[in-house]
């Protein structure tokens, strides 16, 4: 599995999720399996099958989360600058064709959340902005075509 960069906050959230899944959800599913087993014939017991499937999905999710945190590298936020666009920067950009402005924070893929205006570093817009400075105009190819953005502001 590839190395994943994340903030301390993002890492802590993933660890909390693992703890919750292991200490709350796993016992709930075990109880559901036991209750379904107590109902008799397992060959035609849909509740038992559903509980076993839920258990498999839960264990897979726990395993994926553990792999993610095992390969995580915590970003030292004290070393971040705003000289040019980099991970964890908040970037205000203007679309030159529509004259609309938007502000995004560039984060690790595992922490992306468009509602919070956090875009993954692997997205075309984030990749296109990386390494550029305030005042620069960058042309980025997005699914809708090529778009020119002016970098208005870089902050932490």
CSV table of N, CA, C and O in Angstrom, one decimal, residues 47-121:
chain,number,residue,atom,x,y,z
A,47,UNK,N,-31.4,-13.8,8.2
A,47,UNK,CA,-30.8,-12.9,9.3
A,47,UNK,C,-29.3,-13.3,9.5
A,47,UNK,O,-28.5,-12.4,9.7
A,48,UNK,N,-29.1,-14.6,9.6
A,48,UNK,CA,-27.7,-15.1,9.9
A,48,UNK,C,-26.8,-14.7,8.7
A,48,UNK,O,-25.7,-14.2,8.9
A,49,UNK,N,-27.3,-14.9,7.5
A,49,UNK,CA,-26.5,-14.6,6.3
A,49,UNK,C,-26.2,-13.1,6.2
A,49,UNK,O,-25.1,-12.7,5.9
A,50,UNK,N,-27.2,-12.3,6.5
A,50,UNK,CA,-27.0,-10.8,6.5
A,50,UNK,C,-26.0,-10.4,7.6
A,50,UNK,O,-25.1,-9.5,7.3
A,51,UNK,N,-26.1,-11.0,8.8
A,51,UNK,CA,-25.2,-10.6,9.9
A,51,UNK,C,-23.7,-11.0,9.5
A,51,UNK,O,-22.8,-10.3,9.8
A,52,UNK,N,-23.6,-12.2,8.9
A,52,UNK,CA,-22.3,-12.7,8.5
A,52,UNK,C,-21.7,-11.8,7.4
A,52,UNK,O,-20.5,-11.5,7.4
A,53,UNK,N,-22.5,-11.4,6.5
A,53,UNK,CA,-22.0,-10.5,5.4
A,53,UNK,C,-21.6,-9.1,6.0
A,53,UNK,O,-20.6,-8.6,5.7
A,54,UNK,N,-22.4,-8.6,7.0
A,54,UNK,CA,-22.1,-7.3,7.6
A,54,UNK,C,-20.8,-7.5,8.4
A,54,UNK,O,-19.9,-6.6,8.4
A,55,UNK,N,-20.6,-8.7,9.0
A,55,UNK,CA,-19.3,-8.9,9.7
A,55,UNK,C,-18.1,-8.9,8.8
A,55,UNK,O,-17.1,-8.3,9.1
A,56,UNK,N,-18.3,-9.5,7.6
A,56,UNK,CA,-17.2,-9.5,6.6
A,56,UNK,C,-16.9,-8.1,6.1
A,56,UNK,O,-15.7,-7.7,6.0
A,57,UNK,N,-17.9,-7.3,5.9
A,57,UNK,CA,-17.7,-5.9,5.4
A,57,UNK,C,-17.0,-5.1,6.5
A,57,UNK,O,-16.1,-4.3,6.2
A,58,UNK,N,-17.4,-5.3,7.8
A,58,UNK,CA,-16.8,-4.5,8.9
A,58,UNK,C,-15.4,-4.9,9.0
A,58,UNK,O,-14.5,-4.0,9.2
A,59,UNK,N,-15.0,-6.2,9.0
A,59,UNK,CA,-13.6,-6.6,9.1
A,59,UNK,C,-12.8,-6.1,8.0
A,59,UNK,O,-11.6,-5.7,8.2
A,60,UNK,N,-13.4,-6.0,6.8
A,60,UNK,CA,-12.6,-5.5,5.6
A,60,UNK,C,-12.4,-4.0,5.9
A,60,UNK,O,-11.3,-3.5,5.6
A,61,UNK,N,-13.4,-3.3,6.4
A,61,UNK,CA,-13.2,-1.8,6.6
A,61,UNK,C,-12.1,-1.6,7.7
A,61,UNK,O,-11.3,-0.7,7.6
A,62,UNK,N,-12.2,-2.3,8.8
A,62,UNK,CA,-11.2,-2.2,9.8
A,62,UNK,C,-9.8,-2.5,9.3
A,62,UNK,O,-8.9,-1.7,9.5
A,63,UNK,N,-9.7,-3.5,8.5
A,63,UNK,CA,-8.4,-3.9,7.9
A,63,UNK,C,-7.9,-2.7,7.0
A,63,UNK,O,-6.7,-2.4,7.0
A,64,UNK,N,-8.7,-2.2,6.2
A,64,UNK,CA,-8.3,-1.1,5.3
A,64,UNK,C,-7.9,0.2,6.1
A,64,UNK,O,-6.9,0.8,5.8
A,65,UNK,N,-8.6,0.5,7.1
A,65,UNK,CA,-8.3,1.6,8.0
A,65,UNK,C,-6.9,1.4,8.7
A,65,UNK,O,-6.1,2.3,8.8
A,66,UNK,N,-6.7,0.2,9.1
A,66,UNK,CA,-5.4,-0.1,9.8
A,66,UNK,C,-4.3,0.0,8.8
A,66,UNK,O,-3.2,0.4,9.2
A,67,UNK,N,-4.5,-0.5,7.6
A,67,UNK,CA,-3.5,-0.4,6.6
A,67,UNK,C,-3.2,1.1,6.3
A,67,UNK,O,-2.0,1.5,6.1
A,68,UNK,N,-4.2,1.9,6.2
A,68,UNK,CA,-4.1,3.3,5.9
A,68,UNK,C,-3.2,4.0,7.0
A,68,UNK,O,-2.3,4.7,6.7
A,69,UNK,N,-3.6,3.8,8.3
A,69,UNK,CA,-2.8,4.5,9.4
A,69,UNK,C,-1.4,3.9,9.5
A,69,UNK,O,-0.5,4.6,9.9
A,70,UNK,N,-1.3,2.6,9.2
A,70,UNK,CA,0.1,2.0,9.3
A,70,UNK,C,1.0,2.6,8.3
A,70,UNK,O,2.2,2.7,8.5
A,71,UNK,N,0.5,3.0,7.1
A,71,UNK,CA,1.3,3.6,6.1
A,71,UNK,C,1.2,5.2,6.1
A,71,UNK,O,1.6,5.8,5.1
A,72,UNK,N,0.7,5.7,7.1
A,72,UNK,CA,0.5,7.2,7.2
A,72,UNK,C,1.7,7.9,7.6
A,72,UNK,O,2.5,7.4,8.4
A,73,UNK,N,1.9,9.1,7.0
A,73,UNK,CA,3.0,9.9,7.5
A,73,UNK,C,2.3,11.2,7.9
A,73,UNK,O,1.6,11.8,7.1
A,74,UNK,N,2.6,11.6,9.1
A,74,UNK,CA,2.0,12.9,9.7
A,74,UNK,C,2.8,14.0,9.1
A,74,UNK,O,4.0,14.1,9.2
A,75,UNK,N,2.0,15.0,8.6
A,75,UNK,CA,2.7,16.2,8.1
A,75,UNK,C,3.0,17.2,9.2
A,75,UNK,O,2.1,17.5,10.1
A,76,UNK,N,4.2,17.6,9.2
A,76,UNK,CA,4.6,18.6,10.3
A,76,UNK,C,4.2,20.0,9.8
A,76,UNK,O,4.8,20.6,9.0
A,77,UNK,N,3.0,20.4,10.4
A,77,UNK,CA,2.4,21.7,10.0
A,77,UNK,C,3.3,22.9,10.3
A,77,UNK,O,3.1,23.9,9.7
A,78,UNK,N,4.3,22.7,11.2
A,78,UNK,CA,5.1,23.9,11.5
A,78,UNK,C,6.1,24.2,10.4
A,78,UNK,O,6.6,25.3,10.3
A,79,UNK,N,6.3,23.3,9.5
A,79,UNK,CA,7.2,23.5,8.3
A,79,UNK,C,6.5,24.0,7.1
A,79,UNK,O,7.1,24.2,6.0
A,80,UNK,N,5.2,24.2,7.2
A,80,UNK,CA,4.4,24.7,6.0
A,80,UNK,C,4.7,26.2,5.8
A,80,UNK,O,4.8,27.0,6.7
A,81,UNK,N,4.7,26.6,4.5
A,81,UNK,CA,4.9,28.0,4.1
A,81,UNK,C,3.8,28.4,3.1
A,81,UNK,O,3.0,27.5,2.7
A,82,UNK,N,3.7,29.7,2.8
A,82,UNK,CA,2.7,30.1,1.9
A,82,UNK,C,3.4,30.8,0.7
A,82,UNK,O,2.8,31.5,-0.1
A,83,UNK,N,4.7,30.5,0.5
A,83,UNK,CA,5.4,31.0,-0.7
A,83,UNK,C,4.9,30.5,-2.0
A,83,UNK,O,4.7,31.3,-3.0
A,84,UNK,N,4.5,29.2,-2.0
A,84,UNK,CA,3.9,28.7,-3.2
A,84,UNK,C,2.9,27.6,-2.7
A,84,UNK,O,3.0,27.1,-1.6
A,85,UNK,N,2.0,27.2,-3.6
A,85,UNK,CA,0.9,26.3,-3.2
A,85,UNK,C,1.5,24.9,-2.9
A,85,UNK,O,2.3,24.4,-3.6
A,86,UNK,N,1.2,24.4,-1.7
A,86,UNK,CA,1.6,23.1,-1.3
A,86,UNK,C,0.5,22.5,-0.4
A,86,UNK,O,-0.5,23.1,-0.1
A,87,UNK,N,0.7,21.2,-0.1
A,87,UNK,CA,-0.3,20.5,0.7
A,87,UNK,C,-0.6,21.3,2.0
A,87,UNK,O,0.2,21.9,2.6
A,88,UNK,N,-1.9,21.3,2.4
A,88,UNK,CA,-2.5,21.9,3.6
A,88,UNK,C,-2.6,23.4,3.4
A,88,UNK,O,-3.0,24.1,4.4
A,89,UNK,N,-2.2,24.0,2.3
A,89,UNK,CA,-2.5,25.4,2.1
A,89,UNK,C,-3.9,25.6,1.7
A,89,UNK,O,-4.6,24.8,1.1
A,90,UNK,N,-4.4,26.8,2.1
A,90,UNK,CA,-5.7,27.3,1.7
A,90,UNK,C,-5.4,28.2,0.5
A,90,UNK,O,-4.6,29.1,0.6
A,91,UNK,N,-6.1,27.9,-0.6
A,91,UNK,CA,-5.8,28.7,-1.8
A,91,UNK,C,-7.0,29.3,-2.4
A,91,UNK,O,-8.0,28.6,-2.6
A,92,UNK,N,-7.0,30.6,-2.6
A,92,UNK,CA,-8.1,31.3,-3.2
A,92,UNK,C,-7.8,31.5,-4.6
A,92,UNK,O,-6.7,32.1,-4.9
A,93,UNK,N,-8.7,31.1,-5.5
A,93,UNK,CA,-8.4,31.2,-6.9
A,93,UNK,C,-9.6,31.8,-7.6
A,93,UNK,O,-10.7,31.7,-7.1
A,94,UNK,N,-9.3,32.4,-8.8
A,94,UNK,CA,-10.4,33.0,-9.6
A,94,UNK,C,-10.4,32.3,-11.0
A,94,UNK,O,-9.4,32.2,-11.6
A,95,UNK,N,-11.6,31.8,-11.3
A,95,UNK,CA,-11.8,31.2,-12.7
A,95,UNK,C,-11.8,32.4,-13.6
A,95,UNK,O,-12.7,33.2,-13.5
A,96,UNK,N,-10.9,32.5,-14.6
A,96,UNK,CA,-10.8,33.7,-15.4
A,96,UNK,C,-11.9,33.7,-16.5
A,96,UNK,O,-12.2,34.8,-17.0
A,97,UNK,N,-12.5,32.6,-16.8
A,97,UNK,CA,-13.6,32.7,-17.8
A,97,UNK,C,-14.9,33.0,-17.2
A,97,UNK,O,-15.8,33.7,-17.8
A,98,UNK,N,-15.1,32.7,-15.9
A,98,UNK,CA,-16.4,33.0,-15.2
A,98,UNK,C,-16.3,34.1,-14.2
A,98,UNK,O,-17.3,34.7,-13.7
A,99,UNK,N,-15.0,34.5,-13.9
A,99,UNK,CA,-14.7,35.5,-12.9
A,99,UNK,C,-15.2,35.2,-11.5
A,99,UNK,O,-15.3,36.0,-10.6
A,100,UNK,N,-15.5,33.9,-11.3
A,100,UNK,CA,-15.9,33.5,-9.9
A,100,UNK,C,-14.7,33.1,-9.1
A,100,UNK,O,-13.7,32.6,-9.7
A,101,UNK,N,-14.8,33.3,-7.8
A,101,UNK,CA,-13.7,32.9,-6.9
A,101,UNK,C,-14.1,31.8,-6.0
A,101,UNK,O,-15.3,31.7,-5.6
A,102,UNK,N,-13.2,31.0,-5.6
A,102,UNK,CA,-13.4,29.9,-4.7
A,102,UNK,C,-12.2,29.7,-3.9
A,102,UNK,O,-11.1,30.0,-4.3
A,103,UNK,N,-12.3,29.2,-2.7
A,103,UNK,CA,-11.2,28.9,-1.8
A,103,UNK,C,-11.2,27.5,-1.4
A,103,UNK,O,-12.2,26.9,-1.0
A,104,UNK,N,-10.1,26.8,-1.6
A,104,UNK,CA,-10.0,25.4,-1.3
A,104,UNK,C,-8.8,25.2,-0.4
A,104,UNK,O,-7.8,25.9,-0.4
A,105,UNK,N,-8.9,24.1,0.5
A,105,UNK,CA,-7.7,23.7,1.2
A,105,UNK,C,-7.3,22.4,0.6
A,105,UNK,O,-8.1,21.5,0.4
A,106,UNK,N,-6.0,22.2,0.3
A,106,UNK,CA,-5.5,21.0,-0.3
A,106,UNK,C,-5.1,20.1,0.7
A,106,UNK,O,-4.2,20.4,1.6
A,107,UNK,N,-5.7,18.9,0.7
A,107,UNK,CA,-5.5,17.9,1.8
A,107,UNK,C,-5.2,16.5,1.2
A,107,UNK,O,-5.3,16.3,0.0
A,108,UNK,N,-4.8,15.6,2.1
A,108,UNK,CA,-4.6,14.2,1.7
A,108,UNK,C,-5.9,13.6,1.1
A,108,UNK,O,-7.0,14.0,1.5
A,109,UNK,N,-5.8,12.6,0.3
A,109,UNK,CA,-7.0,12.0,-0.3
A,109,UNK,C,-7.9,11.5,0.8
A,109,UNK,O,-9.1,11.6,0.6
A,110,UNK,N,-7.4,11.0,1.8
A,110,UNK,CA,-8.2,10.4,2.9
A,110,UNK,C,-9.0,11.5,3.7
A,110,UNK,O,-9.9,11.2,4.5
A,111,UNK,N,-8.6,12.8,3.5
A,111,UNK,CA,-9.2,13.8,4.3
A,111,UNK,C,-10.1,14.8,3.5
A,111,UNK,O,-10.7,15.7,4.0
A,112,UNK,N,-10.2,14.5,2.2
A,112,UNK,CA,-11.0,15.3,1.3
A,112,UNK,C,-12.4,15.4,1.7
A,112,UNK,O,-13.0,14.4,2.1
A,113,UNK,N,-13.0,16.6,1.6
A,113,UNK,CA,-14.4,16.7,1.9
A,113,UNK,C,-14.9,18.0,1.2
A,113,UNK,O,-14.6,19.1,1.7
A,114,UNK,N,-15.6,17.9,0.1
A,114,UNK,CA,-16.0,19.1,-0.7
A,114,UNK,C,-16.9,20.0,0.0
A,114,UNK,O,-16.8,21.2,-0.1
A,115,UNK,N,-17.7,19.5,0.9
A,115,UNK,CA,-18.6,20.4,1.7
A,115,UNK,C,-17.8,21.3,2.6
A,115,UNK,O,-18.2,22.5,2.8
A,116,UNK,N,-16.6,20.9,3.1
A,116,UNK,CA,-15.7,21.7,3.9
A,116,UNK,C,-14.7,22.4,3.0
A,116,UNK,O,-13.7,23.0,3.5
A,117,UNK,N,-14.8,22.3,1.7
A,117,UNK,CA,-13.9,22.9,0.7
A,117,UNK,C,-12.5,22.4,0.9
A,117,UNK,O,-11.5,23.1,0.7
A,118,UNK,N,-12.4,21.1,1.2
A,118,UNK,CA,-11.1,20.4,1.3
A,118,UNK,C,-11.0,19.5,0.1
A,118,UNK,O,-11.8,18.6,-0.1
A,119,UNK,N,-10.1,19.8,-0.9
A,119,UNK,CA,-9.9,19.0,-2.0
A,119,UNK,C,-8.7,18.1,-1.9
A,119,UNK,O,-7.6,18.5,-1.4
A,120,UNK,N,-8.8,16.9,-2.5
A,120,UNK,CA,-7.7,15.9,-2.4
A,120,UNK,C,-6.5,16.4,-3.3
A,120,UNK,O,-6.7,17.0,-4.4
A,121,UNK,N,-5.3,16.1,-2.8
A,121,UNK,CA,-4.1,16.5,-3.5
A,121,UNK,C,-4.0,15.8,-4.9
A,121,UNK,O,-3.4,16.3,-5.8
